[in-house]
Short mmCIF file of C-alpha atoms and ligand atoms in Angstrom, two decimals:
data_model
loop_
_atom_site.label_atom_id
_atom_site.label_comp_id
_atom_site.label_asym_id
_atom_site.label_seq_id
_atom_site.Cartn_x
_atom_site.Cartn_y
_atom_site.Cartn_z
CA MET A 1 21.33 10.01 -9.53
CA ALA A 2 22.38 8.54 -12.11
CA LYS A 3 26.45 8.08 -11.70
CA PRO A 4 29.06 6.59 -14.34
CA SER A 5 29.72 3.09 -12.37
CA SER A 6 33.24 3.55 -11.10
CA ASN A 7 34.86 0.12 -12.31
CA ASN A 8 33.40 0.57 -16.12
CA PRO A 9 33.12 4.70 -16.86
CA ASP A 10 31.11 3.82 -19.99
CA LYS A 11 28.25 2.31 -17.58
CA ILE A 12 25.59 4.88 -16.46
CA ILE A 13 24.60 4.12 -13.19
CA PHE A 14 21.18 4.63 -11.83
CA LYS A 15 20.68 3.81 -8.51
CA GLY A 16 17.94 2.50 -7.48
CA LEU A 17 16.21 3.23 -11.06
CA ASP A 18 15.82 7.22 -10.18
CA GLY A 19 14.90 9.30 -13.08
CA VAL A 20 14.24 5.75 -14.98
CA TYR A 21 11.71 5.40 -16.97
CA ALA A 22 10.60 1.95 -17.19
CA ASP A 23 7.31 1.54 -19.23
CA VAL A 24 4.55 3.77 -20.10
CA THR A 25 0.84 2.95 -17.70
CA ALA A 26 -2.26 4.35 -18.48
CA ILE A 27 -3.28 4.22 -14.86
CA SER A 28 -2.61 6.91 -12.69
CA GLU A 29 -0.34 9.77 -13.21
CA VAL A 30 1.47 11.53 -10.85
CA HIS A 31 2.29 15.73 -11.20
CA ALA A 32 5.95 15.54 -8.72
CA GLN A 33 6.46 18.39 -9.35
CA GLU A 34 2.79 20.60 -8.58
CA ALA A 35 2.27 18.00 -6.12
CA VAL A 36 -0.92 16.33 -7.74
CA LEU A 37 -1.74 12.17 -8.20
CA THR A 38 -4.65 11.09 -10.72
CA TYR A 39 -5.95 7.85 -11.23
CA ARG A 40 -7.50 7.41 -14.80
CA GLY A 41 -7.63 11.26 -15.41
CA TYR A 42 -9.30 11.90 -13.00
CA ARG A 43 -7.98 14.16 -9.41
CA ILE A 44 -7.49 11.55 -6.12
CA ASN A 45 -8.97 13.89 -3.45
CA GLU A 46 -11.97 14.91 -6.46
CA LEU A 47 -12.32 10.86 -5.98
CA ALA A 48 -11.57 10.88 -2.38
CA GLU A 49 -14.05 13.51 -1.24
CA HIS A 50 -16.88 12.63 -4.00
CA LYS A 51 -16.80 8.82 -4.77
CA THR A 52 -16.48 5.70 -3.15
CA TRP A 53 -14.35 2.98 -2.09
CA GLU A 54 -16.39 0.57 -4.70
CA GLU A 55 -16.43 2.71 -7.88
CA VAL A 56 -12.65 4.25 -7.32
CA ALA A 57 -11.70 0.23 -7.34
CA TYR A 58 -13.42 -0.07 -10.26
CA LEU A 59 -12.09 2.86 -12.19
CA ILE A 60 -9.01 1.74 -11.18
CA TRP A 61 -9.48 -1.94 -12.76
CA HIS A 62 -12.22 -0.23 -15.83
CA GLY A 63 -10.38 3.31 -17.16
CA GLU A 64 -13.88 4.34 -15.97
CA LEU A 65 -16.22 5.41 -13.02
CA PRO A 66 -18.80 2.88 -13.49
CA ASN A 67 -23.26 3.30 -13.47
CA ALA A 68 -25.37 2.60 -11.46
CA LYS A 69 -26.00 -0.86 -13.08
CA GLN A 70 -22.24 -1.69 -13.05
CA LEU A 71 -21.63 -0.40 -9.65
CA ALA A 72 -24.89 -2.99 -8.40
CA ASN A 73 -22.88 -6.12 -10.24
CA PHE A 74 -19.40 -4.54 -9.23
CA ILE A 75 -20.54 -4.71 -5.01
CA GLN A 76 -22.97 -7.57 -5.37
CA PHE A 77 -19.76 -10.05 -6.78
CA GLU A 78 -18.00 -8.89 -3.90
CA LYS A 79 -20.24 -9.16 -1.10
CA THR A 80 -20.71 -12.61 -2.44
CA HIS A 81 -17.35 -13.84 -3.27
CA ARG A 82 -15.71 -12.87 0.63
CA ASN A 83 -15.44 -15.89 2.32
CA ILE A 84 -11.97 -17.51 2.31
CA SER A 85 -11.96 -21.78 1.93
CA PRO A 86 -11.60 -23.35 5.22
CA THR A 87 -8.31 -24.61 4.50
CA LEU A 88 -6.61 -21.66 4.15
CA SER A 89 -8.61 -20.09 7.58
CA ARG A 90 -6.84 -22.69 9.22
CA LEU A 91 -4.15 -22.36 7.29
CA ILE A 92 -3.62 -18.54 8.58
CA CYS A 93 -4.42 -19.77 12.20
CA SER A 94 -1.84 -22.29 12.38
CA LEU A 95 0.57 -19.69 11.20
CA PRO A 96 3.10 -18.87 13.67
CA SER A 97 1.70 -15.47 15.55
CA SER A 98 4.93 -14.70 16.00
CA ALA A 99 5.18 -13.53 12.46
CA HIS A 100 4.55 -10.68 11.30
CA PRO A 101 0.81 -10.27 9.71
CA MET A 102 2.05 -9.20 5.92
CA ASP A 103 3.91 -12.79 6.33
CA ARG A 104 0.77 -14.38 7.53
CA LEU A 105 -0.83 -12.15 4.71
CA ARG A 106 2.06 -13.28 2.07
CA THR A 107 1.93 -17.13 2.85
CA ALA A 108 -2.51 -16.13 2.51
CA ILE A 109 -2.23 -15.08 -0.81
CA SER A 110 0.66 -17.51 -1.79
CA PHE A 111 -2.03 -20.11 -0.96
CA MET A 112 -5.08 -19.30 -2.65
CA GLY A 113 -2.81 -19.47 -5.59
CA CYS A 114 -1.49 -22.96 -4.60
CA GLU A 115 -6.13 -23.56 -4.69
CA ASP A 116 -7.26 -22.20 -8.24
CA ILE A 117 -6.40 -24.84 -10.52
CA GLY A 118 -6.78 -21.52 -13.01
CA ALA A 119 -4.33 -19.70 -11.86
CA ASN A 120 -2.32 -19.39 -14.82
CA ASP A 121 -4.95 -18.11 -16.27
CA HIS A 122 -3.44 -14.90 -17.85
CA SER A 123 -6.99 -14.32 -20.46
CA PRO A 124 -9.04 -10.36 -19.58
CA LEU A 125 -11.64 -11.86 -17.96
CA GLY A 126 -9.62 -14.47 -15.86
CA LEU A 127 -7.26 -11.79 -14.87
CA MET A 128 -10.66 -9.18 -14.09
CA GLU A 129 -12.40 -12.02 -12.12
CA ARG A 130 -8.80 -13.02 -10.08
CA SER A 131 -7.96 -9.66 -9.31
CA VAL A 132 -11.89 -8.69 -7.77
CA LEU A 133 -11.86 -12.51 -6.26
CA MET A 134 -8.37 -11.37 -4.17
CA PHE A 135 -9.86 -7.52 -3.09
CA ALA A 136 -13.15 -9.57 -1.80
CA LYS A 137 -10.78 -12.09 -0.08
CA LEU A 138 -8.69 -9.52 1.59
CA PRO A 139 -10.28 -8.20 4.35
CA THR A 140 -11.60 -11.66 5.08
CA ILE A 141 -7.63 -13.08 5.38
CA VAL A 142 -7.13 -9.21 7.94
CA ALA A 143 -9.17 -9.29 10.05
CA THR A 144 -8.47 -13.83 10.58
CA ILE A 145 -5.08 -12.78 11.59
CA TYR A 146 -6.21 -9.99 12.71
CA ARG A 147 -8.07 -11.94 15.69
CA THR A 148 -6.00 -14.75 15.35
CA ASP A 149 -4.01 -12.45 17.40
CA LYS A 150 -6.31 -11.30 19.60
CA ARG A 151 -7.30 -15.17 19.93
CA MET A 152 -10.71 -13.91 19.76
CA PRO A 153 -13.40 -15.99 17.82
CA ILE A 154 -13.08 -15.76 13.72
CA ILE A 155 -16.08 -13.01 13.09
CA GLU A 156 -17.85 -14.55 9.63
CA PRO A 157 -18.34 -11.72 6.77
CA ASN A 158 -21.78 -10.66 6.01
CA PRO A 159 -22.76 -10.08 2.80
CA LYS A 160 -25.14 -7.88 3.70
CA LEU A 161 -22.88 -5.20 5.10
CA ASP A 162 -21.21 -3.03 2.85
CA TYR A 163 -17.46 -3.83 1.96
CA ILE A 164 -16.17 -1.13 4.74
CA ASP A 165 -18.93 -1.86 7.47
CA ASN A 166 -17.98 -5.50 6.80
CA PHE A 167 -14.02 -5.08 7.42
CA PHE A 168 -15.13 -3.22 10.87
CA HIS A 169 -17.55 -6.31 11.42
CA MET A 170 -15.02 -8.89 11.34
CA THR A 171 -11.84 -7.39 12.70
CA LEU A 172 -13.04 -4.62 15.58
CA GLY A 173 -16.98 -5.73 16.08
CA GLY A 174 -18.99 -3.51 15.71
CA LYS A 175 -20.54 -0.11 13.33
CA PRO A 176 -18.27 2.23 13.28
CA ASP A 177 -18.92 5.68 13.71
CA PRO A 178 -19.74 7.80 10.22
CA VAL A 179 -16.31 9.90 11.27
CA ILE A 180 -14.50 7.07 10.68
CA LYS A 181 -16.00 5.45 8.49
CA ARG A 182 -15.15 8.51 6.08
CA ALA A 183 -11.30 7.98 6.80
CA PHE A 184 -11.31 5.00 5.77
CA ASP A 185 -12.89 4.82 2.97
CA VAL A 186 -11.22 7.72 2.22
CA SER A 187 -7.24 6.04 2.72
CA MET A 188 -8.50 3.44 0.93
CA THR A 189 -8.94 5.70 -2.21
CA LEU A 190 -5.48 7.28 -1.74
CA TYR A 191 -3.48 4.22 -0.46
CA ALA A 192 -5.01 2.66 -4.12
CA GLU A 193 -2.58 3.14 -6.73
CA HIS A 194 1.03 5.37 -7.37
CA SER A 195 2.70 3.94 -10.84
CA PHE A 196 5.67 2.36 -10.39
CA ASN A 197 5.83 2.14 -7.40
CA ALA A 198 8.68 -0.71 -5.23
CA SER A 199 5.25 -2.62 -4.59
CA THR A 200 3.63 -2.76 -8.24
CA PHE A 201 7.06 -2.67 -9.98
CA ALA A 202 8.09 -5.89 -8.11
CA ALA A 203 4.41 -7.54 -9.40
CA ARG A 204 5.29 -6.38 -13.18
CA VAL A 205 8.59 -7.78 -12.94
CA VAL A 206 7.15 -11.37 -11.62
CA THR A 207 3.84 -10.39 -14.88
CA SER A 208 6.73 -9.77 -17.22
CA THR A 209 7.70 -13.52 -17.06
CA LEU A 210 4.80 -14.72 -18.03
CA SER A 211 4.08 -16.26 -14.14
CA ASP A 212 0.83 -15.50 -12.47
CA ILE A 213 -1.38 -13.64 -10.70
CA TYR A 214 -1.03 -14.51 -7.19
CA SER A 215 3.04 -14.90 -7.28
CA ALA A 216 3.01 -11.10 -8.75
CA VAL A 217 0.53 -10.20 -6.05
CA THR A 218 2.81 -11.99 -3.82
CA ALA A 219 5.91 -10.37 -4.94
CA GLY A 220 4.07 -6.65 -4.40
CA ILE A 221 3.33 -7.95 -0.08
CA GLY A 222 7.08 -8.37 0.73
CA ALA A 223 8.01 -5.67 -1.63
CA LEU A 224 5.62 -3.51 0.43
CA ARG A 225 6.07 -4.78 4.09
CA GLY A 226 9.35 -2.78 4.17
CA PRO A 227 9.44 0.40 6.32
CA LEU A 228 11.00 2.31 2.75
CA HIS A 229 7.62 1.48 0.91
CA GLY A 230 4.59 0.05 2.73
CA GLY A 231 5.49 -0.57 6.57
CA ALA A 232 5.91 3.55 7.41
CA ASN A 233 2.73 3.39 7.80
CA GLU A 234 2.73 1.48 10.60
CA ALA A 235 6.51 2.97 12.17
CA VAL A 236 4.59 6.59 11.80
CA MET A 237 2.73 6.21 15.62
CA GLY A 238 6.65 5.26 16.59
CA THR A 239 8.01 8.42 14.97
CA LEU A 240 4.91 10.24 17.40
CA GLN A 241 5.65 8.14 20.72
CA ASP A 242 9.49 8.73 20.07
CA ALA A 243 9.28 12.17 19.72
CA ARG A 244 7.15 12.56 22.83
CA ASP A 245 9.15 10.50 25.36
CA ALA A 246 12.20 12.16 24.27
CA GLY A 247 10.99 15.48 25.63
CA GLY A 248 10.45 17.29 23.03
CA VAL A 249 10.41 17.48 19.31
CA ASP A 250 13.09 19.54 18.57
CA LYS A 251 15.69 16.54 21.35
CA TYR A 252 14.27 14.38 19.00
CA LEU A 253 15.16 15.34 15.46
CA ALA A 254 19.38 16.31 17.33
CA GLY A 255 18.88 12.78 17.93
CA VAL A 256 17.77 11.68 15.24
CA PHE A 257 20.22 13.65 12.90
CA ALA A 258 23.27 12.87 14.30
CA ARG A 259 22.60 9.28 14.43
CA LYS A 260 21.85 9.94 10.55
CA GLU A 261 18.50 8.65 10.43
CA LYS A 262 15.80 8.03 8.76
CA VAL A 263 12.43 9.04 10.21
CA ILE A 264 9.69 7.69 8.65
CA GLY A 265 6.51 8.54 7.53
CA PHE A 266 9.42 11.75 5.92
CA GLY A 267 10.29 11.78 2.21
CA HIS A 268 9.93 10.46 -1.24
CA ARG A 269 11.68 9.99 -4.42
CA VAL A 270 8.88 11.29 -6.42
CA TYR A 271 7.40 14.09 -4.71
CA LYS A 272 9.93 16.43 -3.11
CA ASN A 273 7.34 19.68 -2.62
CA GLY A 274 4.99 17.15 -1.45
CA ASP A 275 3.05 14.40 -1.08
CA SER A 276 -0.40 14.91 -3.27
CA ARG A 277 -2.03 12.62 -1.09
CA VAL A 278 -0.78 14.13 2.03
CA PRO A 279 -3.82 17.35 2.72
CA THR A 280 -6.72 14.81 1.87
CA MET A 281 -5.17 12.09 4.42
CA THR A 282 -4.54 14.53 7.01
CA LYS A 283 -8.10 16.38 7.30
CA TYR A 284 -9.82 13.27 7.75
CA PHE A 285 -6.70 11.99 10.16
CA HIS A 286 -7.93 15.64 12.48
CA ASN A 287 -11.27 14.27 11.78
CA VAL A 288 -11.22 11.40 13.52
CA ALA A 289 -8.38 12.73 15.80
CA LYS A 290 -10.82 15.75 16.92
CA LEU A 291 -13.95 12.53 17.15
CA LYS A 292 -11.48 11.08 19.67
CA ARG A 293 -10.36 13.94 21.31
CA ARG A 294 -7.03 13.87 20.76
CA GLU A 295 -6.18 17.00 19.22
CA ASP A 296 -3.03 16.54 20.68
CA LEU A 297 -2.01 14.33 18.78
CA ILE A 298 -2.65 16.62 16.07
CA ALA A 299 -0.80 19.31 17.73
CA LEU A 300 2.33 17.07 17.92
CA SER A 301 2.25 16.30 14.55
CA ASP A 302 1.90 19.55 13.28
CA GLU A 303 4.86 20.15 15.15
CA LEU A 304 7.20 17.06 13.82
CA ALA A 305 6.62 18.17 10.28
CA ALA A 306 6.37 21.83 10.58
CA ALA A 307 10.32 21.31 12.72
CA ILE A 308 11.17 18.72 9.84
CA ALA A 309 10.38 21.24 6.61
CA ARG A 310 12.29 23.97 8.47
CA GLU A 311 15.65 21.90 9.28
CA LYS A 312 15.72 19.28 5.81
CA ASN A 313 12.97 20.61 3.60
CA LEU A 314 11.36 17.21 3.43
CA PHE A 315 7.47 16.43 3.95
CA PRO A 316 4.76 14.03 4.84
CA ASN A 317 3.97 11.63 2.89
CA LEU A 318 1.08 8.70 2.66
CA ASP A 319 1.92 7.16 5.10
CA TYR A 320 2.73 10.27 8.13
CA PRO A 321 -1.08 10.57 8.75
CA ALA A 322 -2.92 7.37 7.96
CA GLY A 323 -0.89 5.38 10.98
CA PRO A 324 -2.08 7.89 13.69
CA THR A 325 -5.40 8.15 12.09
CA TYR A 326 -5.66 3.86 11.80
CA ALA A 327 -4.61 3.93 14.97
CA LEU A 328 -7.11 6.19 16.57
CA MET A 329 -10.00 3.99 15.01
CA GLY A 330 -8.75 1.05 17.00
CA PHE A 331 -6.38 -0.90 15.09
CA PRO A 332 -3.42 -2.16 15.99
CA GLU A 333 -0.11 -1.37 13.95
CA SER A 334 0.96 -4.49 12.93
CA ILE A 335 -2.13 -4.27 10.53
CA PHE A 336 -1.76 -0.75 9.11
CA THR A 337 -0.28 -2.64 6.52
CA PRO A 338 -1.84 -5.46 5.65
CA MET A 339 -5.07 -2.49 5.30
CA PHE A 340 -3.37 -1.04 2.82
CA VAL A 341 -2.86 -4.53 0.63
CA MET A 342 -6.19 -3.87 0.65
CA SER A 343 -6.35 -1.33 -1.02
CA ARG A 344 -3.48 -1.53 -3.14
CA ILE A 345 -4.54 -5.15 -4.09
CA THR A 346 -6.44 -2.56 -7.21
CA GLY A 347 -3.41 -0.68 -8.64
CA TRP A 348 -1.67 -4.12 -8.41
CA THR A 349 -3.39 -6.04 -10.24
CA ALA A 350 -4.37 -3.37 -12.89
CA HIS A 351 -0.41 -3.31 -13.59
CA VAL A 352 -0.40 -6.98 -13.73
CA MET A 353 -3.01 -6.48 -16.62
CA GLU A 354 -1.23 -3.61 -17.85
CA GLN A 355 1.81 -5.55 -18.44
CA LEU A 356 0.78 -8.76 -19.87
CA SER A 357 -1.77 -6.76 -22.62
CA ASP A 358 1.99 -5.39 -23.70
CA ASN A 359 4.65 -7.22 -22.64
CA ARG A 360 8.35 -8.09 -22.82
CA ILE A 361 10.32 -9.38 -20.00
CA ILE A 362 12.42 -6.71 -17.55
CA ARG A 363 15.64 -7.08 -16.96
CA PRO A 364 18.04 -4.66 -17.03
CA LEU A 365 21.79 -4.66 -16.88
CA SER A 366 24.58 -4.68 -14.10
CA ALA A 367 28.13 -3.46 -14.44
CA TYR A 368 30.54 -5.75 -13.21
CA ASN A 369 32.43 -4.83 -9.80
CA GLY A 370 33.70 -7.48 -8.62
CA GLN A 371 36.25 -10.10 -9.43
CA LYS A 372 39.00 -9.13 -12.53
CA PRO A 373 39.12 -13.19 -14.26
CA ARG A 374 41.39 -15.25 -12.26
CA LYS A 375 42.37 -19.15 -12.32
CA LEU A 376 41.20 -21.62 -9.81
CA PRO A 377 43.80 -22.24 -7.05
CA LYS A 378 45.71 -24.68 -7.70
CA LYS A 379 45.26 -27.98 -4.70
N1 COA B 401 14.44 11.44 7.43
C1 COA B 401 15.54 12.57 7.38
N2 COA B 401 16.22 12.04 5.84
C2 COA B 401 16.04 11.71 4.98
C3 COA B 401 14.24 11.19 4.98
C4 COA B 401 14.05 11.03 6.37
N3 COA B 401 12.59 10.51 6.18
N4 COA B 401 14.08 11.00 3.87
C5 COA B 401 14.80 11.40 2.52
N5 COA B 401 15.86 11.84 4.05
C6 COA B 401 17.37 12.49 3.22
C7 COA B 401 17.97 11.38 3.39
O1 COA B 401 18.80 11.47 4.27
C8 COA B 401 18.90 12.43 1.78
O2 COA B 401 20.26 13.12 2.47
P1 COA B 401 21.84 12.97 2.21
O3 COA B 401 21.10 13.91 0.72
O4 COA B 401 22.04 14.02 2.38
O5 COA B 401 22.32 11.70 2.01
C9 COA B 401 18.19 13.12 0.93
O6 COA B 401 16.91 13.42 2.00
C10 COA B 401 17.14 12.49 -0.08
O7 COA B 401 17.22 10.99 0.09
P2 COA B 401 17.19 9.45 -0.26
O8 COA B 401 16.95 8.63 0.33
O9 COA B 401 17.83 9.20 -1.14
O10 COA B 401 15.98 9.56 -1.38
P3 COA B 401 15.39 8.23 -2.07
O11 COA B 401 14.15 9.27 -2.78
O12 COA B 401 15.77 7.04 -1.91
O13 COA B 401 14.74 7.40 -0.85
C11 COA B 401 13.08 7.50 0.36
C12 COA B 401 12.84 8.02 -0.51
C13 COA B 401 10.59 7.28 0.82
C14 COA B 401 13.27 5.70 0.93
C15 COA B 401 12.87 8.19 1.74
O14 COA B 401 12.60 9.20 1.67
C16 COA B 401 12.66 7.65 2.95
O15 COA B 401 13.84 6.66 4.06
N6 COA B 401 12.21 7.86 4.44
C17 COA B 401 11.71 7.67 4.97
C18 COA B 401 10.63 6.29 4.98
C19 COA B 401 8.93 5.81 4.64
O16 COA B 401 8.12 7.32 5.23
N7 COA B 401 8.67 5.29 3.63
C20 COA B 401 7.34 6.00 2.72
C21 COA B 401 7.68 6.54 1.65
S1 COA B 401 5.95 6.27 0.80
#
């Protein structure tokens, strides 16, 4: 909402940059009114239903879906670059286990930048290669964090397995049920890209100074971590648990609204009529819940969503169905947001490349409302 600054009425403040177009992008388009999102012109629900996560990742970076040869080459590159250096593996294991997995992930990406002597390479080829390298190594980093926390031996990546089977192999140590694998694939597609959201914008701001791609991704991780952004998927299970513990949805909401708290998993800056990604993710959440015989979770989640729509005209965002889906798969809540990073790395790095292709440093103005000019006190 634009408002004149209280001290400088001639200066209009767009708090939270609400409603501001900061630049153009050809990567994705949010049609807020119709609750539609497209990646490179394709509707995300169609991509999620008919294309694999690897095809979507390729599309986000290259602007076109891959042909069979391009896809095979891309998959081969990803499979052969999953290993992280022994130093990085040791570093991850040595970080305090009290630190949140997102903090350790942020440090790991920052460290990858230190290991890469060409980190400042801004050539299109160099940027693309580093983007795909981070994409290939992130599951290994997340799995290393997960297994360190569980005090379980690290499982090396297996190049014979595809991206998703390999991630489940390195974390939970088995092959996922096809229903779970499909839901995970869909979640990766839906989380991949969302125009100028806070973490992508943070990555673009860093890039606009001509800093390196690892610094941009590190900034993206820092921004995504918060519960108002990606950290929401971790907090959603808490929302559902609190509703259950309060003895029902109505009692829970009465308390939340009285305390003027936000219900994590609801609301969105851009979508006011519902999040484009929610119907597809909800379908796959239901599939997994039915597989796990947790229809009770579907009922609770539906009841809470209906009550918040009735009371506040607020609708779920993607984190609302994604959080319980990941929980039912057997992942701990603390790695839900790192799994989001495994997907969003595609969007962030595509934006880094787009920003550099037509760069201007991002530097907004501020309307000063501090002390009037004054003299230093005499000694
Ligand atoms: N629970 C309760 N009330 C909410 C709400 C929520 N999740 N989201 C928004 N509102 C209310 C606000 O309190 C505000 O009410 P008011 O006008 O009476 O003060 C109004 O709706 C507008 O919200 P605002 O915080 O100004 O929206 P925003 O565009 O600045 O923020 C979010 C967007 C996503 C940060 C916000 O909806 C939120 O905090 N949601 C919960 C966190 C979450 O799920 N994040 C993941 C986003 S994908």
